[in-house]
Tab-separated table of C-alpha atoms and ligand atoms in Angstrom:
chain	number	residue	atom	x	y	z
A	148	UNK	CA	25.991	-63.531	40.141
A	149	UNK	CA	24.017	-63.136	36.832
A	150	UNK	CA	21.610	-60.541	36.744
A	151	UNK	CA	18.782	-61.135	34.837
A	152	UNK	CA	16.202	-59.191	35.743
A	153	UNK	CA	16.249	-55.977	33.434
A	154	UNK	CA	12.341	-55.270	33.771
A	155	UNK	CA	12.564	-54.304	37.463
A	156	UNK	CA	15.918	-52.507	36.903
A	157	UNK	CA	18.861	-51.822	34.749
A	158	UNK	CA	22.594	-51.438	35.262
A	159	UNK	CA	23.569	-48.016	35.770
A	160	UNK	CA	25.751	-46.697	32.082
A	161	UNK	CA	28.999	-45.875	32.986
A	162	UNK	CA	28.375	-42.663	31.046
A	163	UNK	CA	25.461	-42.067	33.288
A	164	UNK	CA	27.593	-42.453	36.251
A	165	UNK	CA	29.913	-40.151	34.617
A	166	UNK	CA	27.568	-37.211	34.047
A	167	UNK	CA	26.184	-37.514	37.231
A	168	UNK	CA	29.504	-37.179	39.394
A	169	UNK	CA	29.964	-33.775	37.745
A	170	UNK	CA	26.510	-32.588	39.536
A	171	UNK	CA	27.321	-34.352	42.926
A	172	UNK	CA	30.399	-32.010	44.060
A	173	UNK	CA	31.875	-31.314	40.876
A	174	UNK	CA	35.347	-29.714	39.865
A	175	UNK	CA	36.371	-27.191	42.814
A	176	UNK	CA	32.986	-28.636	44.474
A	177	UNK	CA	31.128	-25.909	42.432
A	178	UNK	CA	28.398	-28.647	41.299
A	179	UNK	CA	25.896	-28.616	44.217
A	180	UNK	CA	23.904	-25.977	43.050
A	181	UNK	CA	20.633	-25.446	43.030
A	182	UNK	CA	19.078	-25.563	39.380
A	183	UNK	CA	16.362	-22.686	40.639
A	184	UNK	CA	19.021	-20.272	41.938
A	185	UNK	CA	19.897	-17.299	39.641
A	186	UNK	CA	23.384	-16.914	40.550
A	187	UNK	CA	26.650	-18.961	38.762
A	188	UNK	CA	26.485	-22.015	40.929
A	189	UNK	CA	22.205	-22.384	39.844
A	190	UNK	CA	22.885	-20.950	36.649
A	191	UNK	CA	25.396	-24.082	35.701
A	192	UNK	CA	23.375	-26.450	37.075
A	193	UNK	CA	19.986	-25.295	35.529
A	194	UNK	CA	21.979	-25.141	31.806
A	195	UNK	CA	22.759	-29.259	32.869
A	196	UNK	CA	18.775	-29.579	33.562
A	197	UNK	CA	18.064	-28.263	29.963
A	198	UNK	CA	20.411	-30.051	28.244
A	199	UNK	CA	19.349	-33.278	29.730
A	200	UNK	CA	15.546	-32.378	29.076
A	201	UNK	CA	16.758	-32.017	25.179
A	202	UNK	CA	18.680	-35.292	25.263
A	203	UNK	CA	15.226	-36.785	27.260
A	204	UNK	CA	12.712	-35.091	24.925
A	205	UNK	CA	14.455	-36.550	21.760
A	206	UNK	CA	13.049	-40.049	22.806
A	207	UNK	CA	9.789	-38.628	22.201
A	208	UNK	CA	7.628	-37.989	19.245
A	209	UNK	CA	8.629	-34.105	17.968
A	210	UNK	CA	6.451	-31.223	19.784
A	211	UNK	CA	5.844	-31.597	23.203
A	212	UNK	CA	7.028	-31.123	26.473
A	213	UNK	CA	9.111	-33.116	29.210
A	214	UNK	CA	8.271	-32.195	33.255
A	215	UNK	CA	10.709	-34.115	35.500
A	216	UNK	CA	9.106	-35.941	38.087
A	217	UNK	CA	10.829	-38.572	41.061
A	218	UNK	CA	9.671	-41.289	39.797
A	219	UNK	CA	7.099	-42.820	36.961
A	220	UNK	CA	4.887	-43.945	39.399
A	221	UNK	CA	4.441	-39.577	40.134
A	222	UNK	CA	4.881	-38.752	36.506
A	223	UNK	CA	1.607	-41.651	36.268
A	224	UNK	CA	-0.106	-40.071	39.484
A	225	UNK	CA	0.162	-36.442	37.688
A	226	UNK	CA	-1.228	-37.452	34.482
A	227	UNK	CA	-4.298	-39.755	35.614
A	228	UNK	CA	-5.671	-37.472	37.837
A	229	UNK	CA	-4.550	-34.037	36.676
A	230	UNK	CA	-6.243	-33.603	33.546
A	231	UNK	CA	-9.540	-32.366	33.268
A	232	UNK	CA	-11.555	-35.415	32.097
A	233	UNK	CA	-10.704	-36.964	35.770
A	234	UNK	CA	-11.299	-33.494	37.379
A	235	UNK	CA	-15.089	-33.350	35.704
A	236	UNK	CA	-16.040	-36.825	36.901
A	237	UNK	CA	-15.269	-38.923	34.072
A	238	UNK	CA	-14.404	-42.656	34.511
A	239	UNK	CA	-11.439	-44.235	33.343
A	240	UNK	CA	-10.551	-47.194	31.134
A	241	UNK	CA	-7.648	-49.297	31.513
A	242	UNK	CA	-6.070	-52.581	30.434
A	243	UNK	CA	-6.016	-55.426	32.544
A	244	UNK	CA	-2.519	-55.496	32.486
A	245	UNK	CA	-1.523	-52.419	33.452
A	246	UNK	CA	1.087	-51.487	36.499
A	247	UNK	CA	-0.386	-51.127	39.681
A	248	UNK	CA	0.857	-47.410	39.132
A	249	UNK	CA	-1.824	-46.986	36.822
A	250	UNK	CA	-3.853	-50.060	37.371
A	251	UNK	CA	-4.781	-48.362	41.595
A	252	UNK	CA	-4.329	-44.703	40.486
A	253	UNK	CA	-7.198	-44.698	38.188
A	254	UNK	CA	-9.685	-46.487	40.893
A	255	UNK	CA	-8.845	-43.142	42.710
A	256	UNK	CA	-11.154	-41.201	40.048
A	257	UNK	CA	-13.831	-39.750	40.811
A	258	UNK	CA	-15.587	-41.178	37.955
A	259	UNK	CA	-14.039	-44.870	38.501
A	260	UNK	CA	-12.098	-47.630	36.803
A	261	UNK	CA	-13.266	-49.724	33.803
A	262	UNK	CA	-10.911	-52.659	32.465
A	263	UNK	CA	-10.302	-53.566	29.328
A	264	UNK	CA	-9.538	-57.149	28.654
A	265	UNK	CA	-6.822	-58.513	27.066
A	266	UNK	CA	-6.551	-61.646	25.150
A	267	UNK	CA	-4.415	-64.925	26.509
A	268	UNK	CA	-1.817	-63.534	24.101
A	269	UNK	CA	-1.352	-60.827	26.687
A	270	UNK	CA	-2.653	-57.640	23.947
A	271	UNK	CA	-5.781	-55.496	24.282
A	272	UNK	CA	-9.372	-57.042	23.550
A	273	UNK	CA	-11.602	-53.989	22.755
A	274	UNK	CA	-13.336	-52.329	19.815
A	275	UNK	CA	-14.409	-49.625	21.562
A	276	UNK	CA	-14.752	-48.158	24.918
A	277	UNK	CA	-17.210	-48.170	27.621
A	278	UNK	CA	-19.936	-45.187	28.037
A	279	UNK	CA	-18.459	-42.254	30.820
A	280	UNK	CA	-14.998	-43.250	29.345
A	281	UNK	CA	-13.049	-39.746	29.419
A	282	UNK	CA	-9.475	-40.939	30.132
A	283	UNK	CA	-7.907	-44.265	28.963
A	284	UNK	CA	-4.152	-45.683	30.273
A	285	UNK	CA	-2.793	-48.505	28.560
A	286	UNK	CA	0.980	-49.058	28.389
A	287	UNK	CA	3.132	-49.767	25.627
A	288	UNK	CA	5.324	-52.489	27.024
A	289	UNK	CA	3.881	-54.990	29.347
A	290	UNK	CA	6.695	-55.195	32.715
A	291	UNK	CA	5.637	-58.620	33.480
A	292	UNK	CA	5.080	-60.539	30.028
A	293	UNK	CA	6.988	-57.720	27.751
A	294	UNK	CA	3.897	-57.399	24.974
A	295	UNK	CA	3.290	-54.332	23.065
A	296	UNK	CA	0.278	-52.908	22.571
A	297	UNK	CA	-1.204	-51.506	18.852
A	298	UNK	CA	-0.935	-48.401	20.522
A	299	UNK	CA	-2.046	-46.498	17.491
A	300	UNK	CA	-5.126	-48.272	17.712
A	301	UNK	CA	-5.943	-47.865	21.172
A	302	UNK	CA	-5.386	-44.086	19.914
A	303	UNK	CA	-8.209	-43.986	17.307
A	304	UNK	CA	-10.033	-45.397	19.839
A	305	UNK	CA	-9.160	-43.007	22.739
A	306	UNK	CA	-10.175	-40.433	20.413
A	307	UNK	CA	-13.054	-41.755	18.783
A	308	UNK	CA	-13.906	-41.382	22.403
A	309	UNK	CA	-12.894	-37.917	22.974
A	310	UNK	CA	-10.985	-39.565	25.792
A	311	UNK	CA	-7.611	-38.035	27.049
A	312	UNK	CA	-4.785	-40.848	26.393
A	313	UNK	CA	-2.667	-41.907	29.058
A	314	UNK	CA	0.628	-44.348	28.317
A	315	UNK	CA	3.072	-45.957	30.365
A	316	UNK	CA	6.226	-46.439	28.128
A	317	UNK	CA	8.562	-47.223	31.333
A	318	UNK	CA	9.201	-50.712	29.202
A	319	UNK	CA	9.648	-49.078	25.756
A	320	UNK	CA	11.679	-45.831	26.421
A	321	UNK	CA	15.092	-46.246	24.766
A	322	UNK	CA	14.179	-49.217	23.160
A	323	UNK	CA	11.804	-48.560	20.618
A	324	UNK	CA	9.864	-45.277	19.026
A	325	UNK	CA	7.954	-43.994	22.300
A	326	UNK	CA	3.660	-43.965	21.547
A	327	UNK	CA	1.934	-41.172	20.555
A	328	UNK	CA	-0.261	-40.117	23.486
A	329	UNK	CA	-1.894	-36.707	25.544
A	330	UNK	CA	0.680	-37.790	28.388
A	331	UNK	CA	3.728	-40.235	28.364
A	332	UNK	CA	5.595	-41.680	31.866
A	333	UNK	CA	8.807	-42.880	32.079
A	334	UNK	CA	11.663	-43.628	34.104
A	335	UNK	CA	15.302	-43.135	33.620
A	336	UNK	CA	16.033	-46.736	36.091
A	337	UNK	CA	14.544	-48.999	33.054
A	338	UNK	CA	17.016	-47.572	30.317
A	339	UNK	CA	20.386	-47.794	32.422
A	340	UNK	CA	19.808	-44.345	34.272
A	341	UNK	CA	19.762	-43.455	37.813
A	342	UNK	CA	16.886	-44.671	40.248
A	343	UNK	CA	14.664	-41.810	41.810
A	344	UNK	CA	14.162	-39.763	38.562
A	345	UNK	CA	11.378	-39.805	35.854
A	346	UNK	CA	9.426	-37.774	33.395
A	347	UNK	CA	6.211	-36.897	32.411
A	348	UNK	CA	5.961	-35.939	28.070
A	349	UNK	CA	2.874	-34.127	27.625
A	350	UNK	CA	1.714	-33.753	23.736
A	351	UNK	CA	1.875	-30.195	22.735
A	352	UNK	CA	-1.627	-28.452	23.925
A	353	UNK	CA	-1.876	-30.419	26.854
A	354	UNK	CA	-2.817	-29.165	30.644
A	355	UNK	CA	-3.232	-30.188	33.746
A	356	UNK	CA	-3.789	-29.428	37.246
A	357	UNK	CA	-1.233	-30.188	39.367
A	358	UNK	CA	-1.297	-32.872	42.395
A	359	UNK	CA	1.691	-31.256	44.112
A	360	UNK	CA	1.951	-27.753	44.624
A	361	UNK	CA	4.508	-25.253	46.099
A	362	UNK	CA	7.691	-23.436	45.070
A	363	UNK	CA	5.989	-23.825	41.037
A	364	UNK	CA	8.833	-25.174	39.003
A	365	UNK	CA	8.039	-27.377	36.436
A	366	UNK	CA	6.038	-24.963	35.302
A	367	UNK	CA	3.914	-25.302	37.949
A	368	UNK	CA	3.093	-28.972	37.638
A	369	UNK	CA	5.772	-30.470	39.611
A	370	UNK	CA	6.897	-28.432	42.903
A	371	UNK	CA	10.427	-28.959	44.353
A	372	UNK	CA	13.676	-29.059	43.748
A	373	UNK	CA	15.190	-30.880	40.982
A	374	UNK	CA	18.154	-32.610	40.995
A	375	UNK	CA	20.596	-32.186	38.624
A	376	UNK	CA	22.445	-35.007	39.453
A	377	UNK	CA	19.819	-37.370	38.525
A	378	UNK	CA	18.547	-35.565	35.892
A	379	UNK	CA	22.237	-35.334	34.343
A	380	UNK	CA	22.020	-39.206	34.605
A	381	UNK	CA	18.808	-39.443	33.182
A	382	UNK	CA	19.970	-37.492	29.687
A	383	UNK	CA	23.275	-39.314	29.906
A	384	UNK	CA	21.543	-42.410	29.746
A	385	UNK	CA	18.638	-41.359	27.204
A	386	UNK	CA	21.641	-39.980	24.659
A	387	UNK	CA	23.148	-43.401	24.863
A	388	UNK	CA	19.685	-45.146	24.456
A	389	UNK	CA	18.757	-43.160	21.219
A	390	UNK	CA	22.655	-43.849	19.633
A	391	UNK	CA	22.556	-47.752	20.636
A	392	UNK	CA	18.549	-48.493	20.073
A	393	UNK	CA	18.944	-50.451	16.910
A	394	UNK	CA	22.290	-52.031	18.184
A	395	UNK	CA	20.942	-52.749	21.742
A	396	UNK	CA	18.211	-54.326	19.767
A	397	UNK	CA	20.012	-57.123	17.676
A	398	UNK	CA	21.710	-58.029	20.379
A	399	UNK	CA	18.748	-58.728	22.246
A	400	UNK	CA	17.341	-60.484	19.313
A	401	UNK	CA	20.257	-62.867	19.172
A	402	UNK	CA	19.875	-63.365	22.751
A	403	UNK	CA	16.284	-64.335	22.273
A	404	UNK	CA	16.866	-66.807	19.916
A	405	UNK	CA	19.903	-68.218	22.381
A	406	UNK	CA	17.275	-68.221	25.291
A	407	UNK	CA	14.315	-70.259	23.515
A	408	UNK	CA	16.851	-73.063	22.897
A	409	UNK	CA	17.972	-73.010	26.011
A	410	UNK	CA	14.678	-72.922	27.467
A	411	UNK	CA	12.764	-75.377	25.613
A	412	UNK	CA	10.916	-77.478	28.003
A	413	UNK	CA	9.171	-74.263	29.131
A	414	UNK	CA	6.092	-72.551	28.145
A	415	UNK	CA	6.290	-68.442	27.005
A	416	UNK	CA	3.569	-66.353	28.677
A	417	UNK	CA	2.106	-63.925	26.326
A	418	UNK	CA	2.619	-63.439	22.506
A	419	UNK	CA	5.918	-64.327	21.118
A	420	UNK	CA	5.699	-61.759	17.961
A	421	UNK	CA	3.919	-58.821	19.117
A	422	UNK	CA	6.883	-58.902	22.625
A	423	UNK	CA	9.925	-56.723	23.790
A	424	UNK	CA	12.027	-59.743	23.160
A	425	UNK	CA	14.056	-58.879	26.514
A	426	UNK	CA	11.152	-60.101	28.597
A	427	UNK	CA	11.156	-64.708	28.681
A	428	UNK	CA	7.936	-64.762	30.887
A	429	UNK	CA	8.212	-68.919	31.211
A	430	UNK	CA	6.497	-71.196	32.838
A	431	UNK	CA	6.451	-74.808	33.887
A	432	UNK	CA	3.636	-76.939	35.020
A	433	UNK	CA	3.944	-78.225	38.881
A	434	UNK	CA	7.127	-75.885	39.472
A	435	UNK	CA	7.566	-74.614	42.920
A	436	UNK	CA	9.330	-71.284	42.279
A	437	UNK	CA	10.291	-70.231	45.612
A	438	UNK	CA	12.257	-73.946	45.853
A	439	UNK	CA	13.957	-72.886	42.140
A	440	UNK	CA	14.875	-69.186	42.819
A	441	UNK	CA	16.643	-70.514	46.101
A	442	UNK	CA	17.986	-73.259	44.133
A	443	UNK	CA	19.664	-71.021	41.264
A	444	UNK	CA	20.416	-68.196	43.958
A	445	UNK	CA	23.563	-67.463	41.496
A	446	UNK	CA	21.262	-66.027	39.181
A	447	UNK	CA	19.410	-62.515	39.801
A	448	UNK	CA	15.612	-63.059	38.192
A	449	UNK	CA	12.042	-63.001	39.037
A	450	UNK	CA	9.042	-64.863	39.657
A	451	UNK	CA	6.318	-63.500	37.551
A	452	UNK	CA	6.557	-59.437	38.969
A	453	UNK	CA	9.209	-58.071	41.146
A	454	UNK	CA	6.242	-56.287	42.933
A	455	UNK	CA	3.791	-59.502	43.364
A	456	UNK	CA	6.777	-61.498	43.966
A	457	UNK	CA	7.309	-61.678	47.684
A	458	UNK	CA	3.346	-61.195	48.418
A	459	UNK	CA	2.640	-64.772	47.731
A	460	UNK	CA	-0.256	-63.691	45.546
A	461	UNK	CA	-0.410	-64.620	41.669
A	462	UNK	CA	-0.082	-62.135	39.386
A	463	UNK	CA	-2.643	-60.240	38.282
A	464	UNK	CA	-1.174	-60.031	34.938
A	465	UNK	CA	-0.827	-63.638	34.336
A	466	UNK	CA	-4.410	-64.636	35.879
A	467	UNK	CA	-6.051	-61.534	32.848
A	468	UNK	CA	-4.106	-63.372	30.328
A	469	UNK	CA	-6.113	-66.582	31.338
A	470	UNK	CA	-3.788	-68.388	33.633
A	471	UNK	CA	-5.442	-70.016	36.702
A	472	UNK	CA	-3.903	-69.272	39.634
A	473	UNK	CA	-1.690	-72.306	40.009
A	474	UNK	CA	-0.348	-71.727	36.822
A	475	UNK	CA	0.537	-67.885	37.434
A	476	UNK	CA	2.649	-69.401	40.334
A	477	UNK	CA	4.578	-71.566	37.804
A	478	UNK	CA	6.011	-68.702	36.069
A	479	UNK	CA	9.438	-67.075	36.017
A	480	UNK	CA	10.514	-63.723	34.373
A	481	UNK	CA	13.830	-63.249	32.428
A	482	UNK	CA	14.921	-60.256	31.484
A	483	UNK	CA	17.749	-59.130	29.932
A	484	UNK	CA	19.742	-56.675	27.211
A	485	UNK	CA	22.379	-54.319	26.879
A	486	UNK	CA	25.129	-55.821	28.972
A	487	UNK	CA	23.746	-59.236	29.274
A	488	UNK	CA	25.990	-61.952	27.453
A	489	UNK	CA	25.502	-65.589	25.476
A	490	UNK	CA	27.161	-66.823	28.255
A	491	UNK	CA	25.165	-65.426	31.057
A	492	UNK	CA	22.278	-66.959	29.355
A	493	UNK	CA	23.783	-70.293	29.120
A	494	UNK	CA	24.993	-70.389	32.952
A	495	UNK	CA	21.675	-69.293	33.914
A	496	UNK	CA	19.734	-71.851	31.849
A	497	UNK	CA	21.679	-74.762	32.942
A	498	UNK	CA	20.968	-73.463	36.625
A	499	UNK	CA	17.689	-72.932	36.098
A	500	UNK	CA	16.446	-76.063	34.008
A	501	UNK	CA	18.811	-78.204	36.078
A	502	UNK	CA	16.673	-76.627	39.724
A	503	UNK	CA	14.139	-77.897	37.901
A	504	UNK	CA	14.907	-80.831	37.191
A	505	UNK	CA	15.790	-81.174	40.617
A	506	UNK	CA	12.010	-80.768	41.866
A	507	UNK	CA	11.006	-83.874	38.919
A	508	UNK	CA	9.995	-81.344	36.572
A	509	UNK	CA	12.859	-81.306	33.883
B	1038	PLP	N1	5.247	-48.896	34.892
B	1038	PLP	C1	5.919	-49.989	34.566
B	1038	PLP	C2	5.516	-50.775	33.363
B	1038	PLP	C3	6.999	-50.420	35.346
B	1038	PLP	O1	7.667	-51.530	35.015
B	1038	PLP	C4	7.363	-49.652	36.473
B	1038	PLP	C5	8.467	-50.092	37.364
B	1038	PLP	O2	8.476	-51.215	37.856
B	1038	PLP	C6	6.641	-48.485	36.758
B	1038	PLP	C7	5.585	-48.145	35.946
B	1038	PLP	C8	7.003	-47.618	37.920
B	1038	PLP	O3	8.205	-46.931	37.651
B	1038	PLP	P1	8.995	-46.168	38.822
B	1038	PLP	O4	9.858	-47.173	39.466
B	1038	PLP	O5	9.809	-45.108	38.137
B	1038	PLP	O6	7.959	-45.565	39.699
């Protein structure tokens, strides 16, 4: 099996894996503590936490603060509706694009959702923002189409605005210089960490109310126990991220290049410059993807979303870049990076193309 599907998740680092087993049992099973306990055993485990918020942190611009959360999705949840534009009424203004963890949360406001449209290259459309606007989400790294947003742009704006800015780097951490925002989400599962852990970055300055409450740690924003095992993971995995970003980088650029010969009878989704080159959003007129990803079964991908796919419902991504329905349904996602190979590619596209060409559409 070829797995080739690195937007919905990543392969676990062996030197994640590694720094996790320590916090699981540990040696003479003194590793279960509990990070909020002031004795040895909570002590140890609380001195992992911090270390691993450090190693998290440093993906970050300087200043600021990291609050670990379960997941994005939370960290995304917290930020949206915790600060104090959402909390006094004010609507919200987000991209078409965005996850549904955003995309949902912010219809929750009190103050509603406005979207910004994006352009059929897949990046933001807007010169300014709508009247009410006091919070604004858009995300660096598109999940489903991989493009990157002029994030510095949608700043000035966001502040022209007086708006508090909200971005989802789950698609950028680890691989490029994370945005400049009020609050940042991501999530250790994109960037070869555990599953079940994320974080919340919050520029330095920045409050908010927190949406769950209880034993306070977190400073108070994020109730509950951590777990250092996770969390251990997560720095593990964000250490390794930082040392390999401009290695894991080339070699997804050389992959790139591979996969666009390989896949040349296929249309790319989205802009081909302004793109996490990890992300081959293709599609092909008349293709029945169900009948393909059945057909290739040895190869781990997606069709469009890993979310949408399964619901039978074209993306909503693809359809805000200008696709018509049909069209979204065409479309297959390739992802791919750190341990993918040349070879993987090539044994996937010659699957893949020859599927198609199977259904008359080669
Ligand atoms: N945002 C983006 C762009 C994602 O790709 C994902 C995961 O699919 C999320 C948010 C949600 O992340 P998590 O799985 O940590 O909740």
């Amino acid at each position: 099996m070829i797995y080739l599907d690195y937007q919905a998740t990543t392969p676990l680092a062996p030197e994640a894996r590694e720094a996790m087993l320590r916090w699981l049992d540990g040696p003479g099973g003194t590793g279960f503590g509990n990070p909020h306990s002031p004795h040895r055993y909570g002590r140890q485990a609380e001195a992992a936490v911090e270390l691993a918020r450090e190693r998290v942190a440093a993906l970050f611009p300087p200043g600021g603060r990291v609050i670990f959360t379960g997941t994005a999705t939370e960290a995304l949840n917290m930020a949206l509706l915790g600060n104090e534009q959402a909390r006094a009424g004010k609507a919200a203004s987000v991209s078409a694009i965005e996850h549904s963890a955003v995309f949902d949360t912010a219809e929750r406001l009190k103050g509603g959702r406005h979207v910004l449209p994006v352009g059929e290259d897949g990046l933001l459309w807007a010169d300014a923002l709508p009247d009410g606007t006091g919070v604004v989400a858009v995300m660096q790294v598109n999940n489903e189409i991989g493009t990157i947003q002029p994030m510095v742009e949608v700043a000035r704006l966001a502040k022209q605005a007086g708006a508090f800015l909200v971005c989802d780097a789950v698609q950028a951490a680890g691989k490029m210089p994370v945005a400049m925002a009020d609050a940042v989400a991501i999530s250790a599962h994109k960037l070869h960490g555990p599953k079940g852990i994320g974080a919340l970055w919050l520029r330095q300055g920045v409050k908010l109310d927190p949406i769950i409450t209880g034993g306070g740690q977190e400073d108070g924003l994020r109730s509950g126990t951590l777990s250092p095992a996770l969390i251990a993971g997560f720095g593990a995995a964000a250490k390794l991220a930082a040392e390999r970003m401009e290695a894991d980088a080339a070699h997804v650029e050389s992959l790139w290049d591979r996969a666009l010969e390989l896949f040349d009878g296929w249309t790319l989704n989205g802009s081909a410059e302004a793109r996490w080159h990890g992300n081959l959003s293709l599609r092909k007129d008349g293709i029945d993807v169900s009948r393909l990803m059945s057909d290739a079964r040895g190869i781990a991908f997606s069709a469009g979303s890993a979310c949408a796919s399964g619901s039978g419902k074209p993306s909503r991504v693809l359809q805000a870049i200008g696709l018509p329905a049909k069209l979204a349904k065409n479309t297959i996602r390739l992802g791919f990076g750190r341990y993918t190979t040349g070879e993987d590619l090539e044994e996937a596209a010659a699957a893949i193309n020859a599927a198609a060409q199977a259904q008359g559409a080669g």
